[in-house]
Coordinates of C-alpha atoms in Angstrom, one line a residue:
X1 CA 45.0 36.5 47.3
X2 CA 46.0 37.3 43.8
X3 CA 48.2 34.2 43.6
X4 CA 45.5 31.9 44.8
X5 CA 42.9 33.5 42.4
X6 CA 45.4 33.0 39.5
X7 CA 45.8 29.4 40.4
X8 CA 42.1 28.8 40.7
X9 CA 41.4 30.6 37.4
X10 CA 44.1 28.6 35.6
X11 CA 42.8 25.2 36.8
X12 CA 39.9 25.0 34.4
X13 CA 42.3 26.0 31.6
X14 CA 44.7 23.2 32.5
X15 CA 41.8 20.7 32.9
X16 CA 40.6 21.7 29.4
X17 CA 44.1 21.2 28.0
X18 CA 44.3 17.8 29.6
X19 CA 41.0 16.7 28.1
X20 CA 41.7 18.2 24.8
X21 CA 44.8 16.0 24.2
X22 CA 42.7 12.8 24.4
X23 CA 41.5 11.1 21.3
X24 CA 37.7 11.5 21.1
X25 CA 37.4 8.1 19.6
X26 CA 39.5 5.8 21.9
X27 CA 40.9 8.1 24.6
X28 CA 44.5 7.6 23.6
X29 CA 46.9 10.6 23.7
X30 CA 46.3 12.9 20.7
X31 CA 47.9 16.2 19.5
X32 CA 45.9 17.3 16.5
X33 CA 42.5 17.5 15.0
X34 CA 42.1 15.1 12.1
X35 CA 39.2 15.3 9.6
X36 CA 37.1 17.3 12.1
X37 CA 37.8 15.7 15.5
X38 CA 40.8 15.5 17.9
X39 CA 42.1 12.0 17.3
X40 CA 45.2 9.8 17.7
X41 CA 47.2 8.6 14.7
X42 CA 45.7 5.1 14.7
X43 CA 42.1 6.4 14.7
X44 CA 43.0 8.9 12.1
X45 CA 44.4 6.2 9.8
X46 CA 41.5 3.9 10.6
X47 CA 39.0 6.6 9.5
X48 CA 41.0 7.5 6.4
X49 CA 41.0 3.9 5.3
X50 CA 37.4 3.0 6.1
X51 CA 35.3 6.2 6.0
X52 CA 33.9 5.5 2.6
X53 CA 33.7 1.7 2.4
X54 CA 33.5 0.7 6.1
X55 CA 29.9 1.7 6.5
X56 CA 29.0 -1.1 4.0
X57 CA 31.5 -3.9 5.0
X58 CA 31.6 -3.5 8.8
X59 CA 28.9 -5.2 10.9
X60 CA 28.6 -5.2 14.7
X61 CA 27.8 -8.5 16.3
X62 CA 26.8 -7.0 19.7
X63 CA 23.9 -4.6 18.9
X64 CA 26.0 -1.7 17.7
X65 CA 26.7 -0.6 21.3
X66 CA 30.3 -1.7 21.9
X67 CA 32.6 0.2 24.1
X68 CA 35.5 1.7 22.2
X69 CA 38.7 2.5 24.1
X70 CA 42.5 2.3 23.6
X71 CA 42.5 -1.3 24.7
X72 CA 39.8 -2.7 22.5
X73 CA 39.5 -0.3 19.6
X74 CA 40.4 -3.1 17.1
X75 CA 37.7 -5.4 18.3
X76 CA 34.6 -3.9 16.6
X77 CA 35.4 -1.7 13.6
X78 CA 31.7 -1.0 13.0
X79 CA 31.3 0.8 16.4
X80 CA 34.7 2.5 16.1
X81 CA 33.7 4.0 12.7
X82 CA 30.3 5.0 14.1
X83 CA 32.1 6.8 17.0
X84 CA 34.3 8.6 14.5
X85 CA 31.3 10.0 12.7
X86 CA 29.5 10.8 16.0
X87 CA 32.5 12.9 17.1
X88 CA 32.6 15.0 13.9
X89 CA 34.9 13.3 11.5
X90 CA 34.0 14.0 7.9
X91 CA 35.0 12.0 4.8
X92 CA 35.0 15.1 2.7
X93 CA 38.1 16.4 4.6
X94 CA 40.2 13.4 3.7
X95 CA 40.4 14.3 0.0
X96 CA 41.0 17.9 0.7
X97 CA 43.8 17.2 3.1
X98 CA 45.4 14.8 0.6
X99 CA 45.1 17.2 -2.3
X100 CA 46.7 20.0 -0.2
X101 CA 49.6 17.8 0.8
X102 CA 50.2 16.7 -2.7
X103 CA 50.1 20.2 -4.1
X104 CA 52.5 21.6 -1.5
X105 CA 55.0 18.8 -2.0
X106 CA 55.1 19.2 -5.8
X107 CA 55.5 23.0 -5.4
X108 CA 58.2 22.6 -2.7
X109 CA 60.5 20.2 -4.5
X110 CA 59.4 18.5 -7.8
X111 CA 62.8 16.8 -8.2
X112 CA 62.4 14.6 -5.1
X113 CA 59.2 12.9 -6.2
X114 CA 60.6 9.3 -6.1
X115 CA 62.1 9.8 -2.7
X116 CA 58.9 11.4 -1.4
X117 CA 56.8 8.5 -2.7
X118 CA 59.1 6.0 -1.0
X119 CA 58.9 8.0 2.3
X120 CA 55.1 8.1 2.0
X121 CA 54.9 4.3 1.6
X122 CA 57.2 3.7 4.7
X123 CA 55.2 6.3 6.7
X124 CA 51.9 4.6 5.8
X125 CA 53.3 1.2 6.7
X126 CA 54.5 2.5 10.1
X127 CA 51.1 4.1 10.8
X128 CA 49.2 1.0 9.8
X129 CA 51.4 -1.1 12.1
X130 CA 50.9 1.4 14.9
X131 CA 47.1 1.1 14.2
X132 CA 47.4 -2.6 14.6
X133 CA 49.4 -2.5 17.9
X134 CA 47.9 -4.9 20.3
X135 CA 46.8 -3.9 23.8
X136 CA 48.3 -6.3 26.3
X137 CA 49.7 -3.9 28.9
X138 CA 46.5 -3.8 31.0
X139 CA 45.7 -7.5 31.0
X140 CA 47.2 -8.1 34.4
X141 CA 44.8 -5.6 36.1
X142 CA 42.3 -7.4 38.4
X143 CA 38.9 -7.8 36.8
X144 CA 36.1 -10.1 37.7
X145 CA 35.0 -10.3 34.1
X146 CA 37.8 -9.2 31.7
X147 CA 36.1 -10.5 28.5
X148 CA 34.0 -8.2 26.4
X149 CA 30.8 -9.4 24.8
X150 CA 32.6 -9.7 21.4
X151 CA 35.3 -11.7 23.0
X152 CA 32.8 -14.1 24.6
X153 CA 31.5 -14.6 21.0
X154 CA 35.0 -15.4 19.8
X155 CA 35.5 -17.7 22.7
X156 CA 32.3 -19.6 21.9
X157 CA 33.2 -19.9 18.2
X158 CA 36.6 -21.3 19.0
X159 CA 35.1 -23.8 21.5
X160 CA 32.4 -25.2 19.2
X161 CA 34.8 -25.5 16.2
X162 CA 36.4 -28.6 17.7
X163 CA 33.9 -31.4 18.5
X164 CA 35.6 -34.1 20.6
X165 CA 32.4 -36.0 21.6
X166 CA 32.9 -38.9 19.2
X167 CA 36.6 -39.2 20.1
X168 CA 35.7 -39.3 23.8
X169 CA 33.1 -42.0 23.2
X170 CA 35.5 -44.2 21.3
X171 CA 38.2 -43.7 23.9
X172 CA 35.9 -44.6 26.8
X173 CA 34.8 -47.8 25.0
X174 CA 38.5 -48.7 24.5
X175 CA 39.0 -48.2 28.3
X176 CA 36.2 -50.4 29.2
X177 CA 36.8 -53.1 26.6
X178 CA 40.6 -53.3 26.9
X179 CA 40.4 -56.9 28.0
X180 CA 38.9 -58.0 24.6
X181 CA 41.9 -57.5 22.3
X182 CA 40.0 -57.8 19.0
X183 CA 37.3 -55.4 19.9
X184 CA 39.8 -53.0 21.3
X185 CA 41.9 -53.1 18.0
X186 CA 38.8 -52.2 16.0
X187 CA 37.9 -49.3 18.3
X188 CA 41.5 -48.1 18.1
X189 CA 41.4 -48.1 14.3
X190 CA 38.1 -46.2 14.4
X191 CA 39.7 -43.7 16.9
X192 CA 42.7 -43.1 14.7
X193 CA 40.5 -42.5 11.7
X194 CA 38.1 -40.2 13.6
X195 CA 41.0 -38.0 14.8
X196 CA 41.7 -37.0 11.2
X197 CA 38.0 -36.4 10.5
X198 CA 37.6 -34.2 13.5
X199 CA 40.7 -32.2 12.5
X200 CA 39.1 -31.8 9.0
X201 CA 35.8 -30.5 10.5
X202 CA 37.7 -28.2 12.8
X203 CA 39.7 -26.5 10.0
X204 CA 36.6 -26.2 7.8
X205 CA 34.5 -24.6 10.5
X206 CA 37.2 -22.3 11.9
X207 CA 36.5 -18.7 10.7
X208 CA 40.1 -17.7 11.1
X209 CA 41.1 -19.8 8.0
X210 CA 38.0 -18.7 6.1
X211 CA 39.3 -15.1 6.4
X212 CA 42.6 -15.9 4.7
X213 CA 43.4 -15.7 1.0
X214 CA 44.1 -18.9 -1.0
X215 CA 47.9 -18.4 -0.8
X216 CA 47.8 -17.7 2.9
X217 CA 45.8 -20.8 3.6
X218 CA 48.2 -22.9 1.6
X219 CA 50.9 -22.0 4.0
X220 CA 48.9 -22.8 7.1
X221 CA 46.7 -25.7 6.4
X222 CA 49.3 -28.4 6.4
X223 CA 50.8 -27.2 9.7
X224 CA 47.2 -26.8 11.1
X225 CA 46.2 -30.3 10.1
X226 CA 49.3 -31.8 11.7
X227 CA 48.9 -29.9 15.0
X228 CA 45.1 -30.4 15.2
X229 CA 45.6 -34.2 14.7
X230 CA 48.2 -34.7 17.3
X231 CA 46.9 -32.1 19.8
X232 CA 43.5 -33.6 19.7
X233 CA 44.7 -37.2 20.0
X234 CA 46.9 -36.4 23.0
X235 CA 44.1 -34.6 24.7
X236 CA 41.8 -37.6 24.4
X237 CA 44.7 -39.8 25.5
X238 CA 45.0 -37.7 28.7
X239 CA 41.3 -37.4 29.3
X240 CA 40.6 -41.1 29.1
X241 CA 43.9 -42.4 30.6
X242 CA 44.6 -44.5 27.5
X243 CA 48.1 -45.1 28.8
X244 CA 46.4 -47.6 31.2
X245 CA 45.1 -49.6 28.3
X246 CA 47.8 -52.0 27.1
X247 CA 45.9 -53.1 24.0
X248 CA 45.5 -49.5 22.8
X249 CA 49.1 -48.7 23.5
X250 CA 50.1 -51.8 21.4
X251 CA 47.7 -50.7 18.6
X252 CA 49.2 -47.2 18.6
X253 CA 52.7 -48.6 18.5
X254 CA 51.9 -50.9 15.6
X255 CA 50.4 -48.1 13.6
X256 CA 52.8 -45.2 14.4
X257 CA 55.9 -46.8 15.9
X258 CA 57.8 -46.8 19.2
X259 CA 59.4 -43.4 18.8
X260 CA 56.0 -41.7 18.3
X261 CA 54.6 -43.6 21.3
X262 CA 57.4 -42.4 23.5
X263 CA 56.9 -38.8 22.4
X264 CA 53.2 -38.9 22.9
X265 CA 53.5 -40.3 26.4
X266 CA 55.9 -37.4 27.2
X267 CA 53.5 -34.8 25.9
X268 CA 50.6 -36.3 27.9
X269 CA 52.3 -35.0 31.1
X270 CA 51.8 -31.4 30.0
X271 CA 48.4 -31.7 28.3
X272 CA 45.6 -29.5 29.7
X273 CA 42.7 -31.2 31.3
X274 CA 40.3 -28.2 31.1
X275 CA 38.5 -28.8 27.8
X276 CA 38.0 -25.0 27.2
X277 CA 41.6 -24.2 27.7
X278 CA 42.6 -27.2 25.5
X279 CA 40.4 -25.7 22.7
X280 CA 41.8 -22.2 23.2
X281 CA 45.3 -23.7 23.2
X282 CA 44.4 -25.5 20.0
X283 CA 43.5 -22.2 18.3
X284 CA 46.9 -20.8 19.3
X285 CA 48.9 -23.8 18.2
X286 CA 47.2 -24.3 14.9
X287 CA 47.5 -20.7 13.9
X288 CA 51.2 -20.5 14.6
X289 CA 53.3 -19.3 11.6
X290 CA 56.7 -19.9 13.2
X291 CA 56.7 -23.6 12.2
X292 CA 56.0 -25.1 8.9
X293 CA 56.0 -28.8 8.0
X294 CA 55.8 -29.2 4.3
X295 CA 57.5 -31.3 1.6
X296 CA 60.7 -29.8 0.3
X297 CA 59.1 -29.5 -3.2
X298 CA 56.2 -27.3 -2.1
X299 CA 56.5 -23.6 -2.6
X300 CA 54.8 -21.6 0.1
X301 CA 54.2 -17.9 -0.5
X302 CA 54.5 -15.4 2.5
X303 CA 51.3 -14.7 4.3
X304 CA 49.7 -11.3 4.9
X305 CA 51.4 -10.7 8.2
X306 CA 49.1 -8.0 9.6
X307 CA 46.1 -10.3 9.1
X308 CA 47.9 -13.1 10.7
X309 CA 49.1 -11.0 13.6
X310 CA 45.6 -9.7 14.2
X311 CA 44.1 -13.2 14.4
X312 CA 46.9 -14.5 16.6
X313 CA 46.5 -11.5 18.9
X314 CA 42.8 -12.0 19.2
X315 CA 43.2 -15.7 20.1
X316 CA 46.0 -15.0 22.6
X317 CA 44.0 -12.2 24.2
X318 CA 40.8 -14.2 24.5
X319 CA 42.8 -17.2 26.0
X320 CA 44.6 -15.1 28.5
X321 CA 41.5 -13.2 29.6
X322 CA 39.6 -16.5 30.0
X323 CA 42.4 -17.8 32.2
X324 CA 42.3 -14.7 34.4
X325 CA 38.5 -14.9 34.5
X326 CA 38.5 -18.5 35.7
X327 CA 41.8 -19.1 37.6
X328 CA 43.2 -15.7 38.7
X329 CA 46.7 -14.4 37.9
X330 CA 49.0 -17.0 39.5
X331 CA 47.3 -20.1 38.3
X332 CA 46.8 -18.4 34.9
X333 CA 50.5 -17.9 34.5
X334 CA 51.2 -21.5 35.4
X335 CA 48.6 -22.9 33.0
X336 CA 49.8 -20.7 30.2
X337 CA 53.4 -21.8 30.7
X338 CA 52.2 -25.4 30.8
X339 CA 50.5 -24.8 27.4
X340 CA 53.8 -23.6 26.0
X341 CA 55.5 -26.7 27.2
X342 CA 52.8 -28.8 25.6
X343 CA 53.2 -27.0 22.3
X344 CA 57.0 -27.5 22.2
X345 CA 56.6 -31.2 23.1
X346 CA 53.9 -31.7 20.5
X347 CA 56.2 -30.2 17.8
X348 CA 58.7 -33.0 18.4
X349 CA 55.9 -35.5 17.9
X350 CA 54.8 -33.8 14.7
X351 CA 58.4 -33.9 13.4
X352 CA 58.7 -37.6 14.1
X353 CA 55.4 -38.2 12.4
X354 CA 56.8 -37.0 9.0
X355 CA 58.4 -40.4 8.6
X356 CA 55.1 -42.3 9.2
X357 CA 53.5 -42.9 5.7
X358 CA 50.1 -43.7 7.1
X359 CA 50.0 -40.4 8.9
X360 CA 51.4 -38.3 6.1
X361 CA 48.9 -39.7 3.6
X362 CA 46.0 -39.1 6.0
X363 CA 47.1 -35.5 6.6
X364 CA 47.5 -34.8 2.9
X365 CA 44.0 -36.1 2.3
X366 CA 42.6 -33.8 5.0
X367 CA 44.4 -30.8 3.5
X368 CA 43.2 -31.5 0.0
X369 CA 39.5 -31.8 1.1
X370 CA 39.7 -28.7 3.3
X371 CA 41.3 -26.7 0.5
X372 CA 38.7 -27.8 -2.0
X373 CA 35.9 -26.9 0.5
X374 CA 37.3 -23.4 0.9
X375 CA 37.7 -22.9 -2.8
X376 CA 34.1 -23.9 -3.4
X377 CA 33.1 -21.4 -0.6
X378 CA 35.2 -18.7 -2.3
X379 CA 33.5 -19.4 -5.6
X380 CA 30.1 -19.4 -3.9
X381 CA 30.8 -16.0 -2.3
X382 CA 31.7 -14.5 -5.7
X383 CA 28.6 -16.0 -7.3
X384 CA 26.5 -14.9 -4.4
X385 CA 25.2 -18.4 -3.8
X386 CA 26.8 -18.8 -0.4
X387 CA 26.9 -16.6 2.7
X388 CA 30.1 -15.2 4.0
X389 CA 31.7 -17.3 6.7

């Protein structure tokens, strides 16, 4: 009797302990109260960095009612910060905790100041990386609608950045008028020119590039222009079955050479037919920082990796969740692997294209115009004459 009553009485205590070790912001495991609320290390660091300035710079795109949990806490910083305040976090406690730590360190050992500063920098870096860790472990769980409202917004933005309508129209005309060699050649020339124009429009309207600094964009735009050009052309090639148009194939060979033709026809086998997946794949491929095709004389500064990783992760997560939403797990794995094959094959085509003067000149022109447009946008934002992208 006494034993059972002890067990019963201890249950609420154990339950309370269980609940108390969860972060009040995102539900992740937590051990301490930070700035007035029980919170995990990432949420603690997030609040410390953004408690003062975040209220002004963060804006929710979904009515300030986003769900915040361990899997999506990086999606909407505005709602995450609001939840920090709602659960009792106080900005005033940040300064007091920092001043106490500084005073105690100086009092304890003033001769290790340099070592301590170095340790603090490394600790902050580790905490920031932990805060930026990307939630992928639960993506295989069955879910009839795995995309959040914010992710649907990102999905729509990525889809509408690339407008393939004019390319499809030209390619269909080539397919129907392939018997007339002269008309087909004119259409082929227009199609090749339009491919670069569509790539330029895509890069200018893609918000991911607008978020980068000038130096970071310089390291990405050339690669992005290359990949957008070839990925878009090969998609149109597959959609309109241009391999069945001898006059177009001959025009392409005359313009880009036999080696490029062989490589393109190889990539066509792997190219995605679903236009949404193609555009999501384009967002992954064009924002890859593991490949850089630039002249040997160009100096490229290292990018801000945390920003790059965040954008890459958002794109991969949206792509994978859309695949799960539409095709289920098994088909999603197959299509994703097929995208990777397509990426690797397209890289070979891009490498070959570096020896084609007409292509290199066209890409350089695209990059120059896009860089100029972004510089003007940056100046406009500073002067207050343009809205933020």
